[in-house]
Amino acid sequence: MSKFSIIKTPNTSSKISLSVERQEVILEINHQEEQLEEMKRRREAEMVASEIRSAIEELSLLAVNLKTGGGAAADDQTSAHVPIKPFLSLCNLLIQVLDKIGPTMAVLRQDIHHNIQRLENFHESDPSIYWDVVEILKKEVNEGKAKKGPTCSKAFVWLTRSLDFTLALLQLLVKDFGRNMEQAVEESYSITLKPWHGWISSTAYRVALKLVPDTQTLLNILKVKDEDDDMLKEEIQNLISLLTPVLEHNKDILRTYGLDKLKST
């Protein structure tokens, strides 16, 4: 007997198709998570990986998901997926960079950390279902809770926007490592986060972002031992090429569920 025991109804074939598709996606995600764990073990053994290299590894898993059924056509984002573990691992790497910069980044770090925790806690409530961020969004949207209070939907929105800010900043820096950091930060903030910040959030972020170190200090933080500027630039370009489609995928999902226009106070 087939492992899919289904009561025959007029929609039986579509149910079978959806069930099989879901199983295939879950198997693929499990395989990706095994790869992720192996990468982490190797990283711990080497003890020399930079955040840039680690981010490239996490993004490689997310990129594979987009190519193997996790991504949907532009007009059918309801069947899209965002595997929660590699996505949150990527966000945690951003926290590691902020930690290296120091306590001046505490406001930014706390905001990102709280959003990561919110999604992690929801995932842990039922990992077999909530391995996918999109399943969490569907639940909150269907229950009418997505935009009310500190939700996982809002957490995903702001984590995506934080990564979008990071991408914009890296795109500016990789063009010119001699660029003024304060100007680069201001320009990146204006096109990514500022449109969605109210007065309170905008004021807090502007104060924090003015404390970002100079360009050379940040580049040194991102480097590993014996890495020169050319090597770092190549890695950043690789990171940008992987991060761009992942964020576009996330933004498509946010538009699908009506979450792309959310603003803070």
mmCIF file of C-alpha atoms in Angstrom:
data_model
loop_
_atom_site.group_PDB
_atom_site.id
_atom_site.type_symbol
_atom_site.label_atom_id
_atom_site.label_comp_id
_atom_site.label_asym_id
_atom_site.label_seq_id
_atom_site.Cartn_x
_atom_site.Cartn_y
_atom_site.Cartn_z
ATOM 1 C CA MET A 1 0.000 0.000 0.000
ATOM 2 C CA SER A 2 1.228 3.514 -0.745
ATOM 3 C CA LYS A 3 2.513 5.440 2.212
ATOM 4 C CA PHE A 4 0.090 8.167 1.200
ATOM 5 C CA SER A 5 -3.259 6.772 2.414
ATOM 6 C CA ILE A 6 -5.780 9.259 1.127
ATOM 7 C CA ILE A 7 -9.582 9.136 1.161
ATOM 8 C CA LYS A 8 -10.708 9.653 -2.389
ATOM 9 C CA THR A 9 -12.437 12.936 -3.001
ATOM 10 C CA PRO A 10 -12.756 15.073 -6.128
ATOM 11 C CA ASN A 11 -9.438 16.679 -5.104
ATOM 12 C CA THR A 12 -7.487 13.463 -4.420
ATOM 13 C CA SER A 13 -4.959 13.900 -7.228
ATOM 14 C CA SER A 14 -4.111 17.444 -6.199
ATOM 15 C CA LYS A 15 -3.728 16.325 -2.558
ATOM 16 C CA ILE A 16 -1.331 13.567 -3.590
ATOM 17 C CA SER A 17 0.647 15.997 -5.712
ATOM 18 C CA LEU A 18 0.938 18.530 -2.897
ATOM 19 C CA SER A 19 1.862 15.827 -0.377
ATOM 20 C CA VAL A 20 4.579 14.380 -2.607
ATOM 21 C CA GLU A 21 5.921 17.850 -3.377
ATOM 22 C CA ARG A 22 6.050 18.686 0.336
ATOM 23 C CA GLN A 23 7.916 15.458 1.123
ATOM 24 C CA GLU A 24 10.430 16.158 -1.634
ATOM 25 C CA VAL A 25 11.064 19.674 -0.357
ATOM 26 C CA ILE A 26 11.473 18.443 3.236
ATOM 27 C CA LEU A 27 13.953 15.767 2.106
ATOM 28 C CA GLU A 28 15.925 18.390 0.215
ATOM 29 C CA ILE A 29 15.959 20.710 3.233
ATOM 30 C CA ASN A 30 17.104 17.852 5.497
ATOM 31 C CA HIS A 31 19.950 17.168 3.077
ATOM 32 C CA GLN A 32 20.884 20.849 3.092
ATOM 33 C CA GLU A 33 20.846 20.922 6.894
ATOM 34 C CA GLU A 34 23.216 17.935 6.974
ATOM 35 C CA GLN A 35 25.514 19.878 4.665
ATOM 36 C CA LEU A 36 25.212 22.880 6.960
ATOM 37 C CA GLU A 37 26.219 20.837 10.016
ATOM 38 C CA GLU A 38 29.212 19.428 8.138
ATOM 39 C CA MET A 39 30.246 22.936 7.136
ATOM 40 C CA LYS A 40 29.997 24.068 10.753
ATOM 41 C CA ARG A 41 32.115 21.128 11.969
ATOM 42 C CA ARG A 42 34.747 21.884 9.365
ATOM 43 C CA ARG A 43 34.650 25.563 10.268
ATOM 44 C CA GLU A 44 35.153 24.822 13.958
ATOM 45 C CA ALA A 45 38.085 22.547 13.136
ATOM 46 C CA GLU A 46 39.777 25.162 11.001
ATOM 47 C CA MET A 47 39.055 28.045 13.417
ATOM 48 C CA VAL A 48 40.058 30.558 10.754
ATOM 49 C CA ALA A 49 36.912 31.173 8.730
ATOM 50 C CA SER A 50 35.821 34.774 8.360
ATOM 51 C CA GLU A 51 32.201 35.899 8.621
ATOM 52 C CA ILE A 52 32.284 36.569 4.879
ATOM 53 C CA ARG A 53 33.302 32.984 4.076
ATOM 54 C CA SER A 54 30.783 31.593 6.553
ATOM 55 C CA ALA A 55 28.034 33.732 5.023
ATOM 56 C CA ILE A 56 28.923 32.390 1.578
ATOM 57 C CA GLU A 57 28.451 28.838 2.899
ATOM 58 C CA GLU A 58 25.033 29.651 4.400
ATOM 59 C CA LEU A 59 23.931 31.455 1.250
ATOM 60 C CA SER A 60 25.000 28.512 -0.884
ATOM 61 C CA LEU A 61 22.386 26.414 0.931
ATOM 62 C CA LEU A 62 19.691 29.038 0.445
ATOM 63 C CA ALA A 63 20.658 29.405 -3.210
ATOM 64 C CA VAL A 64 20.372 25.630 -3.722
ATOM 65 C CA ASN A 65 16.869 25.819 -2.272
ATOM 66 C CA LEU A 66 15.881 28.439 -4.853
ATOM 67 C CA LYS A 67 17.057 26.153 -7.660
ATOM 68 C CA THR A 68 15.532 22.890 -6.425
ATOM 69 C CA GLY A 69 11.882 23.724 -5.948
ATOM 70 C CA GLY A 70 12.146 26.024 -2.955
ATOM 71 C CA GLY A 71 11.791 29.054 -5.182
ATOM 72 C CA ALA A 72 8.600 29.741 -7.068
ATOM 73 C CA ALA A 73 7.697 31.540 -10.216
ATOM 74 C CA ALA A 74 7.227 35.278 -9.822
ATOM 75 C CA ASP A 75 3.430 34.866 -10.013
ATOM 76 C CA ASP A 76 3.252 31.958 -7.531
ATOM 77 C CA GLN A 77 5.146 32.885 -4.387
ATOM 78 C CA THR A 78 2.564 31.020 -2.282
ATOM 79 C CA SER A 79 4.598 27.836 -2.912
ATOM 80 C CA ALA A 80 7.964 29.452 -2.119
ATOM 81 C CA HIS A 81 10.131 28.385 0.822
ATOM 82 C CA VAL A 82 12.736 29.941 3.119
ATOM 83 C CA PRO A 83 14.524 27.233 5.161
ATOM 84 C CA ILE A 84 14.721 28.766 8.612
ATOM 85 C CA LYS A 85 18.037 27.299 9.835
ATOM 86 C CA PRO A 86 20.371 28.578 7.093
ATOM 87 C CA PHE A 87 18.507 31.907 7.044
ATOM 88 C CA LEU A 88 18.941 32.456 10.788
ATOM 89 C CA SER A 89 22.550 31.229 10.635
ATOM 90 C CA LEU A 90 23.179 33.964 8.075
ATOM 91 C CA CYS A 91 21.567 36.559 10.361
ATOM 92 C CA ASN A 92 23.668 35.346 13.301
ATOM 93 C CA LEU A 93 26.825 36.017 11.278
ATOM 94 C CA LEU A 94 25.758 39.649 11.068
ATOM 95 C CA ILE A 95 25.611 39.685 14.868
ATOM 96 C CA GLN A 96 29.140 38.239 15.024
ATOM 97 C CA VAL A 97 30.428 41.139 12.923
ATOM 98 C CA LEU A 98 28.629 43.645 15.178
ATOM 99 C CA ASP A 99 30.187 41.949 18.223
ATOM 100 C CA LYS A 100 33.652 42.382 16.707
ATOM 101 C CA ILE A 101 32.971 46.066 16.097
ATOM 102 C CA GLY A 102 32.174 46.428 19.786
ATOM 103 C CA PRO A 103 29.598 47.802 22.253
ATOM 104 C CA THR A 104 28.879 50.859 20.091
ATOM 105 C CA MET A 105 26.744 48.542 17.940
ATOM 106 C CA ALA A 106 24.614 47.346 20.876
ATOM 107 C CA VAL A 107 21.375 48.918 19.588
ATOM 108 C CA LEU A 108 21.653 47.272 16.172
ATOM 109 C CA ARG A 109 22.762 43.976 17.680
ATOM 110 C CA GLN A 110 19.866 43.832 20.140
ATOM 111 C CA ASP A 111 17.302 44.515 17.419
ATOM 112 C CA ILE A 112 18.630 41.740 15.172
ATOM 113 C CA HIS A 113 19.071 39.313 18.077
ATOM 114 C CA HIS A 114 15.462 39.732 19.275
ATOM 115 C CA ASN A 115 14.122 39.087 15.775
ATOM 116 C CA ILE A 116 16.254 35.946 15.426
ATOM 117 C CA GLN A 117 15.055 34.672 18.808
ATOM 118 C CA ARG A 118 11.417 35.224 17.900
ATOM 119 C CA LEU A 119 11.718 33.054 14.792
ATOM 120 C CA GLU A 120 13.843 30.434 16.566
ATOM 121 C CA ASN A 121 11.285 30.042 19.354
ATOM 122 C CA PHE A 122 8.438 29.604 16.886
ATOM 123 C CA HIS A 123 10.449 27.067 14.898
ATOM 124 C CA GLU A 124 11.188 25.054 18.042
ATOM 125 C CA SER A 125 7.468 24.843 18.884
ATOM 126 C CA ASP A 126 7.052 22.387 15.973
ATOM 127 C CA PRO A 127 10.207 21.906 13.849
ATOM 128 C CA SER A 128 8.525 19.410 11.506
ATOM 129 C CA ILE A 129 6.160 22.126 10.274
ATOM 130 C CA TYR A 130 8.041 25.345 10.930
ATOM 131 C CA TRP A 131 11.312 24.399 9.217
ATOM 132 C CA ASP A 132 10.127 26.953 6.656
ATOM 133 C CA VAL A 133 9.691 30.668 7.452
ATOM 134 C CA VAL A 134 6.857 30.819 4.911
ATOM 135 C CA GLU A 135 4.787 28.347 6.955
ATOM 136 C CA ILE A 136 5.091 30.719 9.912
ATOM 137 C CA LEU A 137 4.030 33.692 7.784
ATOM 138 C CA LYS A 138 1.025 31.772 6.445
ATOM 139 C CA LYS A 139 -0.126 30.908 9.954
ATOM 140 C CA GLU A 140 0.135 34.456 11.275
ATOM 141 C CA VAL A 141 -1.452 36.015 8.189
ATOM 142 C CA ASN A 142 -4.340 33.521 8.161
ATOM 143 C CA GLU A 143 -4.973 34.184 11.858
ATOM 144 C CA GLY A 144 -4.855 37.944 11.313
ATOM 145 C CA LYS A 145 -1.895 38.341 13.682
ATOM 146 C CA ALA A 146 0.971 39.116 11.294
ATOM 147 C CA LYS A 147 0.884 42.895 11.761
ATOM 148 C CA LYS A 148 -0.172 42.994 15.417
ATOM 149 C CA GLY A 149 2.471 43.197 18.116
ATOM 150 C CA PRO A 150 5.924 41.538 18.076
ATOM 151 C CA THR A 151 5.225 38.812 15.501
ATOM 152 C CA CYS A 152 7.466 36.450 13.556
ATOM 153 C CA SER A 153 6.223 38.100 10.373
ATOM 154 C CA LYS A 154 7.639 41.419 11.552
ATOM 155 C CA ALA A 155 10.855 39.696 12.615
ATOM 156 C CA PHE A 156 11.306 38.277 9.102
ATOM 157 C CA VAL A 157 10.571 41.691 7.573
ATOM 158 C CA TRP A 158 13.231 43.446 9.652
ATOM 159 C CA LEU A 159 15.847 40.713 9.316
ATOM 160 C CA THR A 160 15.431 40.863 5.542
ATOM 161 C CA ARG A 161 15.776 44.646 5.645
ATOM 162 C CA SER A 162 18.863 44.450 7.872
ATOM 163 C CA LEU A 163 20.476 42.098 5.361
ATOM 164 C CA ASP A 164 19.387 44.444 2.566
ATOM 165 C CA PHE A 165 21.186 47.310 4.328
ATOM 166 C CA THR A 166 24.274 45.108 4.686
ATOM 167 C CA LEU A 167 24.138 44.255 0.980
ATOM 168 C CA ALA A 168 23.850 47.918 -0.031
ATOM 169 C CA LEU A 169 26.832 48.830 2.163
ATOM 170 C CA LEU A 170 28.994 46.012 0.792
ATOM 171 C CA GLN A 171 28.102 46.997 -2.779
ATOM 172 C CA LEU A 172 29.368 50.520 -2.123
ATOM 173 C CA LEU A 173 32.540 49.427 -0.328
ATOM 174 C CA VAL A 174 33.563 46.787 -2.859
ATOM 175 C CA LYS A 175 33.622 49.478 -5.554
ATOM 176 C CA ASP A 176 36.082 51.546 -3.542
ATOM 177 C CA PHE A 177 37.781 50.377 -0.341
ATOM 178 C CA GLY A 178 38.876 53.977 0.204
ATOM 179 C CA ARG A 179 35.309 55.240 0.403
ATOM 180 C CA ASN A 180 34.292 57.308 3.433
ATOM 181 C CA MET A 181 32.468 54.938 5.790
ATOM 182 C CA GLU A 182 30.065 57.495 7.249
ATOM 183 C CA GLN A 183 28.902 58.519 3.777
ATOM 184 C CA ALA A 184 28.548 54.883 2.671
ATOM 185 C CA VAL A 185 26.506 54.030 5.775
ATOM 186 C CA GLU A 186 24.248 57.072 5.314
ATOM 187 C CA GLU A 187 23.623 56.260 1.645
ATOM 188 C CA SER A 188 22.901 52.587 2.380
ATOM 189 C CA TYR A 189 20.575 53.487 5.250
ATOM 190 C CA SER A 190 18.657 56.000 3.115
ATOM 191 C CA ILE A 191 17.777 53.452 0.429
ATOM 192 C CA THR A 192 17.050 50.414 2.617
ATOM 193 C CA LEU A 193 15.922 51.135 6.185
ATOM 194 C CA LYS A 194 15.036 54.828 6.311
ATOM 195 C CA PRO A 195 11.819 54.542 4.208
ATOM 196 C CA TRP A 196 10.370 52.161 6.828
ATOM 197 C CA HIS A 197 11.557 53.871 10.013
ATOM 198 C CA GLY A 198 9.435 56.267 12.028
ATOM 199 C CA TRP A 199 10.989 59.162 13.940
ATOM 200 C CA ILE A 200 11.970 57.107 17.012
ATOM 201 C CA SER A 201 13.617 54.271 15.074
ATOM 202 C CA SER A 202 15.289 56.652 12.650
ATOM 203 C CA THR A 203 16.817 58.692 15.476
ATOM 204 C CA ALA A 204 18.109 55.600 17.306
ATOM 205 C CA TYR A 205 19.628 54.110 14.162
ATOM 206 C CA ARG A 206 21.246 57.339 13.046
ATOM 207 C CA VAL A 207 23.029 57.641 16.390
ATOM 208 C CA ALA A 208 24.190 54.002 16.231
ATOM 209 C CA LEU A 209 25.316 54.142 12.608
ATOM 210 C CA LYS A 210 27.456 57.212 13.273
ATOM 211 C CA LEU A 211 29.503 55.002 15.607
ATOM 212 C CA VAL A 212 30.463 52.552 12.848
ATOM 213 C CA PRO A 213 34.283 52.362 12.564
ATOM 214 C CA ASP A 214 36.251 53.794 9.663
ATOM 215 C CA THR A 215 36.512 51.809 6.444
ATOM 216 C CA GLN A 216 39.940 50.279 7.074
ATOM 217 C CA THR A 217 38.988 49.134 10.573
ATOM 218 C CA LEU A 218 35.873 47.408 9.240
ATOM 219 C CA LEU A 219 37.840 45.737 6.442
ATOM 220 C CA ASN A 220 40.360 44.434 8.968
ATOM 221 C CA ILE A 221 37.492 42.997 11.022
ATOM 222 C CA LEU A 222 36.200 41.149 7.958
ATOM 223 C CA LYS A 223 39.586 39.707 6.993
ATOM 224 C CA VAL A 224 41.206 36.522 8.187
ATOM 225 C CA LYS A 225 44.933 36.136 8.847
ATOM 226 C CA ASP A 226 47.171 36.842 5.834
ATOM 227 C CA GLU A 227 44.217 37.931 3.662
ATOM 228 C CA ASP A 228 44.880 41.004 1.513
ATOM 229 C CA ASP A 229 42.440 43.551 0.076
ATOM 230 C CA ASP A 230 42.179 41.806 -3.300
ATOM 231 C CA MET A 231 41.264 38.493 -1.688
ATOM 232 C CA LEU A 232 38.681 40.165 0.547
ATOM 233 C CA LYS A 233 37.194 42.048 -2.401
ATOM 234 C CA GLU A 234 36.778 38.802 -4.329
ATOM 235 C CA GLU A 235 35.005 37.202 -1.362
ATOM 236 C CA ILE A 236 32.697 40.194 -0.914
ATOM 237 C CA GLN A 237 31.803 40.103 -4.617
ATOM 238 C CA ASN A 238 30.989 36.402 -4.269
ATOM 239 C CA LEU A 239 28.854 37.147 -1.222
ATOM 240 C CA ILE A 240 26.982 39.905 -3.066
ATOM 241 C CA SER A 241 26.232 37.613 -6.021
ATOM 242 C CA LEU A 242 24.712 35.012 -3.665
ATOM 243 C CA LEU A 243 22.898 37.376 -1.305
ATOM 244 C CA THR A 244 21.151 39.444 -4.001
ATOM 245 C CA PRO A 245 18.810 36.708 -5.363
ATOM 246 C CA VAL A 246 18.058 35.417 -1.853
ATOM 247 C CA LEU A 247 16.897 38.853 -0.722
ATOM 248 C CA GLU A 248 14.856 39.362 -3.896
ATOM 249 C CA HIS A 249 13.198 36.021 -3.161
ATOM 250 C CA ASN A 250 12.409 37.159 0.396
ATOM 251 C CA LYS A 251 10.992 40.469 -0.831
ATOM 252 C CA ASP A 252 8.721 38.657 -3.292
ATOM 253 C CA ILE A 253 7.388 36.581 -0.406
ATOM 254 C CA LEU A 254 6.785 39.685 1.723
ATOM 255 C CA ARG A 255 4.821 41.265 -1.128
ATOM 256 C CA THR A 256 2.762 38.102 -1.555
ATOM 257 C CA TYR A 257 1.657 38.189 2.087
ATOM 258 C CA GLY A 258 1.177 41.962 2.220
ATOM 259 C CA LEU A 259 4.078 42.519 4.620
ATOM 260 C CA ASP A 260 6.402 44.594 2.447
ATOM 261 C CA LYS A 261 5.031 47.996 3.535
ATOM 262 C CA LEU A 262 5.275 47.506 7.304
ATOM 263 C CA LYS A 263 6.743 50.490 9.151
ATOM 264 C CA SER A 264 8.116 50.998 12.642
ATOM 265 C CA THR A 265 7.441 53.878 15.026
#
